[in-house]
Short mmCIF file of C-alpha atoms in Angstrom, two decimals:
data_model
loop_
_atom_site.label_atom_id
_atom_site.label_comp_id
_atom_site.label_asym_id
_atom_site.label_seq_id
_atom_site.Cartn_x
_atom_site.Cartn_y
_atom_site.Cartn_z
CA MET A 172 0.00 0.00 0.00
CA ALA A 173 1.29 3.47 -0.91
CA VAL A 174 2.66 5.55 1.94
CA ALA A 175 3.28 9.34 1.85
CA HIS A 176 5.06 11.12 4.78
CA GLY A 177 4.38 8.15 7.04
CA VAL A 178 0.60 8.13 6.38
CA HIS A 179 -1.21 5.59 4.19
CA VAL A 180 -2.84 7.23 1.19
CA SER A 181 -6.12 5.40 1.85
CA GLU A 182 -6.20 6.69 5.43
CA ALA A 183 -5.56 10.24 4.24
CA ILE A 184 -8.41 10.03 1.72
CA GLU A 185 -10.90 8.51 4.14
CA SER A 186 -10.11 10.92 6.99
CA GLN A 187 -10.49 14.14 4.99
CA HIS A 188 -13.62 15.92 3.86
CA ALA A 189 -14.34 15.62 0.17
CA ALA A 190 -13.68 18.67 -1.97
CA LYS A 191 -16.47 20.36 -3.90
CA ASN A 192 -15.02 19.04 -7.16
CA THR A 193 -15.14 15.46 -5.83
CA LYS A 194 -18.80 15.85 -4.89
CA LEU A 195 -19.63 17.18 -8.35
CA HIS A 196 -17.93 14.16 -9.96
CA ALA A 197 -19.89 11.84 -7.67
CA LEU A 198 -23.19 13.54 -8.60
CA TYR A 199 -22.29 13.28 -12.29
CA ALA A 200 -21.63 9.58 -11.89
CA TYR A 201 -25.00 9.13 -10.16
CA TYR A 202 -27.20 11.18 -12.51
CA PHE A 203 -25.52 10.79 -15.90
CA ILE A 204 -23.47 7.59 -15.82
CA GLY A 205 -26.08 5.72 -13.79
CA LEU A 206 -23.87 4.28 -11.06
CA LYS A 207 -25.49 3.24 -7.81
CA GLN A 208 -24.68 4.82 -4.47
CA ASN A 209 -22.67 1.83 -3.20
CA GLN A 210 -20.63 1.79 -6.43
CA ILE A 211 -19.83 5.50 -6.09
CA ALA A 212 -18.96 4.98 -2.42
CA LEU A 213 -16.51 2.22 -3.37
CA LEU A 214 -15.00 4.38 -6.12
CA TYR A 215 -14.38 7.40 -3.85
CA ARG A 216 -13.74 5.38 -0.63
CA LYS A 217 -16.65 6.98 1.21
CA ALA A 218 -19.54 5.46 3.12
CA PRO A 219 -22.76 4.90 1.12
CA SER A 220 -24.58 7.09 3.66
CA THR A 221 -22.19 9.96 2.84
CA ILE A 222 -22.97 9.66 -0.87
CA GLY A 223 -26.65 9.61 0.03
CA ARG A 224 -26.30 12.87 1.98
CA TRP A 225 -24.61 14.53 -1.01
CA ILE A 226 -27.46 13.52 -3.29
CA ASP A 227 -30.15 14.47 -0.77
CA ARG A 228 -28.62 17.91 -0.15
CA TYR A 229 -28.35 18.59 -3.89
CA GLU A 230 -31.99 17.60 -4.51
CA ARG A 231 -33.26 19.73 -1.60
CA THR A 232 -31.20 22.89 -2.03
CA GLY A 233 -29.46 22.67 -5.39
CA ALA A 234 -26.15 23.24 -3.57
CA VAL A 235 -23.17 20.93 -3.22
CA SER A 236 -21.44 22.18 -0.07
CA SER A 237 -23.13 22.42 3.32
CA LYS A 238 -22.20 26.09 3.80
CA ALA A 239 -23.70 27.10 0.49
CA ALA A 240 -26.82 25.10 1.29
CA GLU A 241 -27.13 26.80 4.67
CA SER A 242 -26.74 30.22 3.02
CA GLN A 243 -29.39 29.37 0.44
CA ARG A 244 -31.81 28.34 3.18
CA LYS A 245 -31.12 31.33 5.42
CA TYR A 246 -31.35 34.05 2.76
CA THR A 247 -34.25 33.70 0.38
CA PRO A 248 -34.43 35.20 -3.13
CA GLU A 249 -36.48 38.00 -1.58
CA HIS A 250 -33.60 38.82 0.79
CA ARG A 251 -31.13 38.84 -2.09
CA GLU A 252 -33.31 41.07 -4.23
CA TRP A 253 -33.66 43.49 -1.31
CA ILE A 254 -29.86 43.81 -1.07
CA ARG A 255 -29.63 44.34 -4.83
CA ASP A 256 -32.33 47.04 -4.74
CA TYR A 257 -30.69 48.71 -1.74
CA PHE A 258 -27.43 49.26 -3.63
CA LEU A 259 -29.25 50.33 -6.76
CA ALA A 260 -30.90 53.07 -4.69
CA ASN A 261 -27.81 53.82 -2.53
CA PRO A 262 -24.74 53.04 -4.66
CA LEU A 263 -22.30 54.93 -2.41
CA SER A 264 -23.21 52.99 0.74
CA PHE A 265 -20.64 51.00 2.70
CA LEU A 266 -21.18 47.29 3.30
CA ASP A 267 -21.67 47.78 7.04
CA GLU A 268 -24.40 50.36 6.36
CA ALA A 269 -26.21 47.84 4.16
CA LYS A 270 -25.76 45.24 6.90
CA LEU A 271 -27.42 47.50 9.49
CA ALA A 272 -30.29 48.39 7.14
CA PHE A 273 -30.85 44.69 6.33
CA GLU A 274 -30.93 43.67 10.00
CA ILE A 275 -33.37 46.47 10.87
CA ASN A 276 -35.67 45.64 7.96
CA TRP A 277 -35.64 41.83 8.20
CA LYS A 278 -34.81 41.30 11.91
CA ASN A 279 -32.15 38.83 10.77
CA ASP A 280 -28.38 39.02 11.00
CA ILE A 281 -26.09 38.91 7.97
CA SER A 282 -22.33 39.10 7.51
CA LEU A 283 -20.41 41.56 5.35
CA SER A 284 -18.94 38.70 3.31
CA THR A 285 -22.43 37.42 2.54
CA ILE A 286 -23.53 40.85 1.30
CA TRP A 287 -20.46 41.08 -0.91
CA ARG A 288 -21.06 37.57 -2.25
CA ILE A 289 -24.69 38.43 -3.10
CA LEU A 290 -23.56 41.60 -4.88
CA ARG A 291 -21.10 39.57 -6.92
CA GLU A 292 -23.89 37.18 -7.88
CA TYR A 293 -25.77 40.16 -9.33
CA ASP A 294 -22.61 41.38 -11.15
CA PHE A 295 -22.02 44.40 -8.90
CA THR A 296 -18.52 45.86 -8.75
CA ARG A 297 -17.01 48.66 -6.68
CA LYS A 298 -15.93 51.57 -8.86
CA ALA A 299 -15.18 55.29 -8.74
CA ARG A 300 -17.76 58.00 -9.28
CA LEU A 301 -17.88 59.22 -12.86
CA GLU A 302 -16.36 62.64 -12.18
CA GLN A 303 -13.34 60.99 -10.54
CA GLN A 304 -12.48 58.47 -13.25
CA TRP A 305 -10.35 60.68 -15.49
CA LEU A 306 -8.61 62.60 -12.72
CA ILE A 307 -4.83 62.43 -12.97
CA VAL A 308 -2.80 64.21 -10.36
CA ARG A 309 0.68 65.22 -11.46
CA ARG A 310 3.14 66.00 -8.71
CA ALA A 311 6.83 66.82 -8.94
CA ILE A 312 8.94 65.30 -6.21
CA GLN A 313 12.30 66.90 -5.47
CA ILE A 314 14.20 65.43 -2.55
CA LYS A 315 17.54 66.86 -1.48
CA GLU A 316 20.00 64.57 0.25
CA ALA A 317 21.47 67.41 2.32
CA ASP A 318 18.01 68.28 3.64
CA ILE A 319 17.38 64.75 4.93
CA VAL A 320 20.87 64.58 6.43
CA ARG A 321 20.25 67.91 8.19
CA PHE A 322 16.94 66.63 9.64
CA PHE A 323 18.55 63.33 10.69
CA GLU A 324 21.43 65.04 12.49
CA GLU A 325 19.27 67.66 14.22
CA LEU A 326 16.86 65.04 15.52
CA ASN A 327 19.48 62.57 16.71
CA ALA A 328 21.56 65.32 18.35
CA ILE A 329 18.94 65.87 21.09
CA ASP A 330 17.32 63.62 23.66
CA TRP A 331 13.73 62.70 22.86
CA THR A 332 11.13 60.00 23.35
CA HIS A 333 7.70 59.48 21.82
CA SER A 334 6.13 61.54 24.61
CA SER A 335 8.36 64.54 23.87
CA LEU A 336 7.48 64.68 20.14
CA CYS A 337 4.75 66.96 18.81
CA PHE A 338 3.86 67.18 15.12
CA LEU A 339 1.89 70.13 13.77
CA ASP A 340 0.54 71.04 10.37
CA GLU A 341 -2.39 72.74 8.63
CA PHE A 342 -4.89 71.16 6.30
CA GLY A 343 -7.93 72.52 4.52
CA LEU A 344 -11.36 70.97 4.13
CA ASP A 345 -14.55 71.73 2.26
CA ASN A 346 -17.52 69.57 1.35
CA ARG A 347 -15.75 68.17 -1.72
CA ASP A 348 -13.20 66.39 0.49
CA MET A 349 -16.03 64.66 2.36
CA LEU A 350 -17.89 63.22 -0.63
CA ARG A 351 -17.69 59.48 -1.08
CA ARG A 352 -15.60 58.65 -4.11
CA LYS A 353 -16.54 55.02 -4.72
CA GLY A 354 -19.75 53.03 -4.86
CA TYR A 355 -21.37 49.92 -6.29
CA ALA A 356 -22.80 49.55 -9.77
CA LEU A 357 -23.59 46.78 -12.20
CA LYS A 358 -20.66 45.44 -14.16
CA GLY A 359 -20.21 47.31 -17.43
CA GLN A 360 -22.22 50.34 -16.28
CA GLU A 361 -20.90 53.71 -15.12
CA LEU A 362 -21.58 54.80 -11.56
CA LEU A 363 -23.95 57.77 -11.73
CA PHE A 364 -25.10 59.49 -8.56
CA ARG A 365 -26.92 62.76 -7.96
CA GLY A 366 -25.14 64.62 -5.19
CA GLU A 367 -23.65 67.95 -4.14
CA PHE A 368 -22.07 70.20 -6.76
CA VAL A 369 -22.05 73.44 -4.74
CA ARG A 370 -18.74 74.20 -3.09
CA ARG A 371 -19.08 75.11 0.58
CA PRO A 372 -16.80 77.61 2.36
CA ARG A 373 -13.36 76.13 2.94
CA SER A 374 -12.14 75.66 6.50
CA SER A 375 -8.50 75.35 7.55
CA LEU A 376 -7.31 73.56 10.67
CA LEU A 377 -4.04 73.71 12.57
CA CYS A 378 -3.57 70.45 14.47
CA PHE A 379 -1.04 69.27 17.06
CA ILE A 380 -0.58 65.54 17.68
CA GLY A 381 1.36 63.76 20.41
CA CYS A 382 1.87 60.10 21.19
CA ASP A 383 -1.48 59.92 23.02
CA GLY A 384 -3.63 61.53 20.33
CA LEU A 385 -4.76 64.90 19.06
CA GLU A 386 -3.50 67.52 21.53
CA GLY A 387 -4.80 70.74 20.00
CA THR A 388 -7.01 71.95 17.15
CA PHE A 389 -7.53 75.46 15.82
CA LEU A 390 -10.03 76.23 13.07
CA THR A 391 -10.34 79.27 10.82
CA GLU A 392 -12.22 80.18 7.65
CA GLY A 393 -10.05 80.46 4.58
CA THR A 394 -6.35 79.83 5.17
CA PHE A 395 -3.86 80.49 7.96
CA ASP A 396 -1.49 83.43 7.71
CA ARG A 397 1.58 84.01 9.87
CA GLN A 398 -0.27 86.13 12.42
CA LYS A 399 -2.99 83.50 12.97
CA PHE A 400 -0.36 80.78 13.12
CA VAL A 401 1.65 82.56 15.83
CA GLU A 402 -1.50 83.21 17.88
CA CYS A 403 -2.47 79.52 17.77
CA VAL A 404 1.08 78.40 18.55
CA ARG A 405 1.20 80.72 21.57
CA GLU A 406 -2.15 79.47 22.86
CA HIS A 407 -1.11 75.83 22.57
CA ALA A 408 2.31 76.45 24.13
CA LEU A 409 0.61 78.07 27.15
CA SER A 410 -2.18 75.48 27.41
CA GLY A 411 -0.39 73.50 30.13
CA ARG A 412 0.05 70.42 27.93
CA VAL A 413 3.51 71.52 26.73
CA GLN A 414 6.63 71.27 28.92
CA LYS A 415 10.18 72.50 28.53
CA HIS A 416 12.67 70.19 26.84
CA PRO A 417 13.09 67.29 27.44
CA GLY A 418 9.57 67.20 28.83
CA ARG A 419 6.29 66.32 27.23
CA GLN A 420 5.66 67.79 23.72
CA SER A 421 8.88 69.77 23.85
CA VAL A 422 10.15 68.88 20.35
CA TRP A 423 7.93 70.38 17.66
CA ILE A 424 8.31 68.96 14.16
CA MET A 425 6.72 70.83 11.25
CA ASP A 426 7.13 71.31 7.51
CA GLY A 427 8.86 74.23 5.85
CA ALA A 428 5.80 76.30 4.95
CA ARG A 429 6.38 80.04 4.57
CA ILE A 430 4.30 80.91 7.64
CA HIS A 431 6.45 78.52 9.74
CA CYS A 432 9.89 79.63 8.59
CA HIS A 433 10.87 82.85 10.29
CA HIS A 434 13.71 83.38 12.74
CA THR A 435 11.43 85.23 15.19
CA ILE A 436 9.10 82.21 15.42
CA ASP A 437 12.09 79.94 16.07
CA GLU A 438 13.36 82.24 18.83
CA TYR A 439 9.85 82.62 20.27
CA LEU A 440 9.41 78.86 20.62
CA ARG A 441 12.85 78.39 22.16
CA ASP A 442 11.94 80.98 24.80
CA PHE A 443 9.21 78.53 25.92
CA GLY A 444 11.77 75.69 26.08
CA ILE A 445 10.48 74.18 22.83
CA ILE A 446 12.89 72.88 20.16
CA PRO A 447 11.49 73.37 16.63
CA ILE A 448 12.75 71.06 13.86
CA PHE A 449 11.74 71.43 10.22
CA LEU A 450 11.02 68.41 8.03
CA PRO A 451 12.87 67.92 4.72
CA ALA A 452 11.03 69.28 1.70
CA TYR A 453 8.77 66.84 -0.20
CA CYS A 454 9.07 64.17 2.53
CA PRO A 455 5.54 63.60 3.91
CA MET A 456 6.54 60.00 4.71
CA PHE A 457 8.40 61.35 7.78
CA ASN A 458 5.31 63.15 9.12
CA PRO A 459 2.72 60.99 10.95
CA ILE A 460 0.21 63.85 11.03
CA GLU A 461 -0.29 63.33 7.28
CA ILE A 462 -1.58 59.84 8.05
CA VAL A 463 -3.89 61.28 10.71
CA PHE A 464 -5.30 63.78 8.20
CA GLY A 465 -6.04 60.89 5.86
CA LEU A 466 -7.87 59.03 8.64
CA VAL A 467 -9.90 62.17 9.44
CA LYS A 468 -10.99 62.59 5.82
CA LYS A 469 -11.84 58.90 5.60
CA SER A 470 -13.98 59.18 8.72
CA LEU A 471 -15.71 62.31 7.39
CA ARG A 472 -16.59 60.54 4.12
CA ARG A 473 -18.34 57.86 6.14
CA TRP A 474 -20.46 60.15 8.32
CA TYR A 475 -20.97 63.22 6.13
CA ALA A 476 -24.61 63.36 5.00
CA GLU A 477 -24.30 64.63 1.45
CA GLY A 478 -26.90 67.30 0.70
CA ASN A 479 -28.17 67.49 4.30
CA ILE A 480 -25.50 69.66 5.96
CA LYS A 481 -25.86 73.43 6.06
CA PRO A 482 -22.73 75.55 5.42
CA LYS A 483 -22.80 76.99 8.94
CA ASP A 484 -22.82 73.47 10.42
CA LEU A 485 -19.77 72.26 8.47
CA PRO A 486 -17.18 73.31 11.12
CA VAL A 487 -19.24 71.55 13.78
CA VAL A 488 -19.18 68.33 11.75
CA ILE A 489 -15.41 68.57 11.29
CA LEU A 490 -14.68 69.25 14.97
CA SER A 491 -16.96 66.43 16.10
CA GLU A 492 -14.97 63.97 13.98
CA LEU A 493 -11.66 65.31 15.27
CA LYS A 494 -12.77 64.59 18.85
CA LYS A 495 -12.50 60.87 18.07
CA PHE A 496 -8.72 61.26 17.76
CA ARG A 497 -8.15 62.96 21.12
CA ARG A 498 -7.50 59.60 22.75
CA TYR A 499 -5.74 57.80 19.93
CA ASP A 500 -2.44 55.94 20.37
CA MET A 501 -0.04 57.45 17.82
CA ARG A 502 3.04 55.39 18.76
CA ARG A 503 2.58 52.93 15.90
CA LEU A 504 2.31 55.83 13.45
CA PHE A 505 5.48 57.36 14.90
CA LYS A 506 7.34 54.08 14.38
CA LYS A 507 5.95 53.75 10.86
CA CYS A 508 7.45 57.15 9.99
CA GLY A 509 10.87 56.20 11.40
CA PHE A 510 10.67 57.61 14.94
CA GLY A 511 11.73 54.69 17.14
CA ALA A 512 10.79 54.16 20.76
CA ASN A 513 14.52 54.19 21.61
CA GLY A 514 14.80 57.89 20.72
CA LYS A 515 16.48 57.33 17.35
CA PHE A 516 15.26 58.34 13.91
CA ASN A 517 15.58 55.74 11.12
CA PRO A 518 14.57 57.05 7.67
CA GLY A 519 14.75 53.55 6.21
CA VAL A 520 11.50 52.53 7.94
CA ALA A 521 9.51 55.29 6.25
CA TYR A 522 11.31 54.62 2.96
CA LYS A 523 9.94 51.07 2.79
CA ASP A 524 6.39 52.33 3.26
CA ILE A 525 6.69 55.13 0.69
CA THR A 526 8.21 52.72 -1.84
CA ASN A 527 5.09 50.57 -1.69
CA ARG A 528 2.71 53.54 -1.87
CA MET A 529 4.49 55.34 -4.71
CA THR A 530 3.94 52.45 -7.11
CA GLU A 531 0.15 52.74 -6.77
CA PRO A 532 -0.30 55.94 -8.89
CA VAL A 533 1.63 54.34 -11.75
CA GLN A 534 -0.65 51.30 -11.70
CA ILE A 535 -3.74 53.54 -11.62
CA ILE A 536 -2.57 55.59 -14.60
CA ARG A 537 -1.61 52.45 -16.51
CA LYS A 538 -5.11 51.15 -15.93
CA PHE A 539 -6.48 54.48 -17.15
CA LEU A 540 -4.44 54.07 -20.33
CA GLY A 541 -5.62 50.50 -20.79
CA MET A 542 -2.14 49.08 -20.19
CA LYS A 543 -1.81 45.64 -18.62
CA THR A 544 1.93 45.10 -19.13
CA SER A 545 5.18 47.00 -18.92
CA PRO A 546 5.66 49.72 -21.57
CA LYS A 547 8.59 47.78 -23.03
CA ARG A 548 6.23 44.94 -24.01
CA LEU A 549 3.37 47.08 -25.23
CA SER A 550 2.21 47.28 -28.80
CA ASN A 551 0.20 50.08 -30.37
CA SER A 552 -2.81 47.79 -30.67
CA SER A 553 -3.06 47.48 -26.87
CA MET A 554 -3.42 51.23 -26.29
CA SER A 555 -6.66 52.60 -24.98
CA ALA A 556 -8.66 54.96 -27.17
CA HIS A 557 -9.35 57.09 -24.10
CA CYS A 558 -5.80 58.39 -24.19
CA VAL A 559 -6.43 60.13 -27.50
CA ALA A 560 -9.37 62.03 -26.02
CA HIS A 561 -7.78 63.00 -22.72
CA LEU A 562 -4.05 63.18 -23.47
CA PRO A 563 -3.91 64.11 -27.16
CA HIS A 564 -0.37 65.48 -27.03
CA LEU A 565 1.25 62.24 -25.85
CA ALA A 566 0.97 58.62 -26.91
CA PRO A 567 0.15 56.19 -24.07
CA ASN A 568 3.48 54.38 -24.27
CA ALA A 569 5.33 57.72 -24.03
CA VAL A 570 3.31 58.68 -20.94
CA ALA A 571 4.01 55.33 -19.29
CA LYS A 572 7.73 55.49 -20.08
CA ARG A 573 7.97 58.96 -18.55
CA LEU A 574 6.15 57.74 -15.45
CA ASP A 575 8.42 54.73 -15.09
CA LEU A 576 11.57 56.81 -15.56
CA ALA A 577 10.42 59.39 -13.01
CA MET A 578 9.47 56.70 -10.51
CA ASP A 579 12.79 54.87 -10.94
CA LYS A 580 14.72 58.09 -10.36
CA VAL A 581 12.79 58.90 -7.19
CA LEU A 582 13.11 55.40 -5.72
CA LYS A 583 16.83 55.17 -6.53
CA LEU A 584 17.40 58.59 -4.99
CA LEU A 585 15.56 57.54 -1.84
CA GLN A 586 17.66 54.37 -1.61
CA VAL A 587 20.90 56.34 -1.91
CA ILE A 588 19.82 58.94 0.64
CA VAL A 589 18.66 56.39 3.21
CA HIS A 590 21.83 54.33 2.79
CA ARG A 591 24.09 57.36 3.29
CA VAL A 592 22.12 58.67 6.26
CA GLN A 593 22.14 55.30 8.03
CA ASN A 594 25.90 54.93 7.53
CA ARG A 595 26.76 58.32 9.02
#
């Protein structure tokens, strides 16, 4: 008798559950070849009662596996049609919102995976809203090695821990940033949704984050100027949450915006016992507050009621969402951006993360151009006709080659910079 890894093959077959494909072959043998149950049981080394259960389940439910049969019994065609109609009426809904609506309506629980499986059965796919499909953001990235070395040396020349770090930055919001960008629609159809097209007044926020969460928030209409920035900085420095170095929130890290960079501001902060350090230009991967801003916008997209919020209530909505981050452990974000718990800055940690994220825009644009392979293996016949309409001055392969060259240069430059900084 054959033996594999010390176990008889017959024992391995008899002790394991049959795969779905095996059950289908057994049903084929029963219905089309005409074999009896005991003959099929002998052929597949199963008990005749097991073969009988397979046949009985298939005749009762039309399903082969027990899980599929249970799902078919639990959720009727009426349930499935309700889920389909719900997403036809609310294409921008999240799966958990559909789950809650289903449980309220039918007084029956349902899992997110089941909702997604039902949507797939009806050929629903998740896609971007129509006005977002042809949006291409072009951004020039210029990273100077000397700037990163300067930041590395300044940070590692002082004593700090996670509790002594404070990151601050401004970001602007209006209703367009809160609109949901993706929804569900039938395969082959564009996602059309009637929503807001009126731009609300833009609000700007100056936020301070520490290792335990959001420490301070200041909101203004329009944008911050240097005078407003200094007033907010003074208020936060005197709030009682900031201590002299090397105390709590005594090392302030910010970008090199014009309103930040002035020798009087630097001297003013040092009078409070605060050490200001400026991030390298075009290096958001070293700033954890950028990740927090992304989480805030993601949260706002979930809870913002499109078309039902008055302009005067918009700041209230924003501040209510920011309250959720007041008690939020930021230590993992600090480590992700290279700020170790041992008080040392390692730019290589953030480099690995940015390398993975920087390849995503290239894949998105390639998809936009209808490109499934590398530009070197592309032929003119594989180009998308959309490129002619939206990028008439460049052929798709030329666009892709430029993107690849630019991305290679940036990634190689980051590798060189990180290697040199770590070896200093």
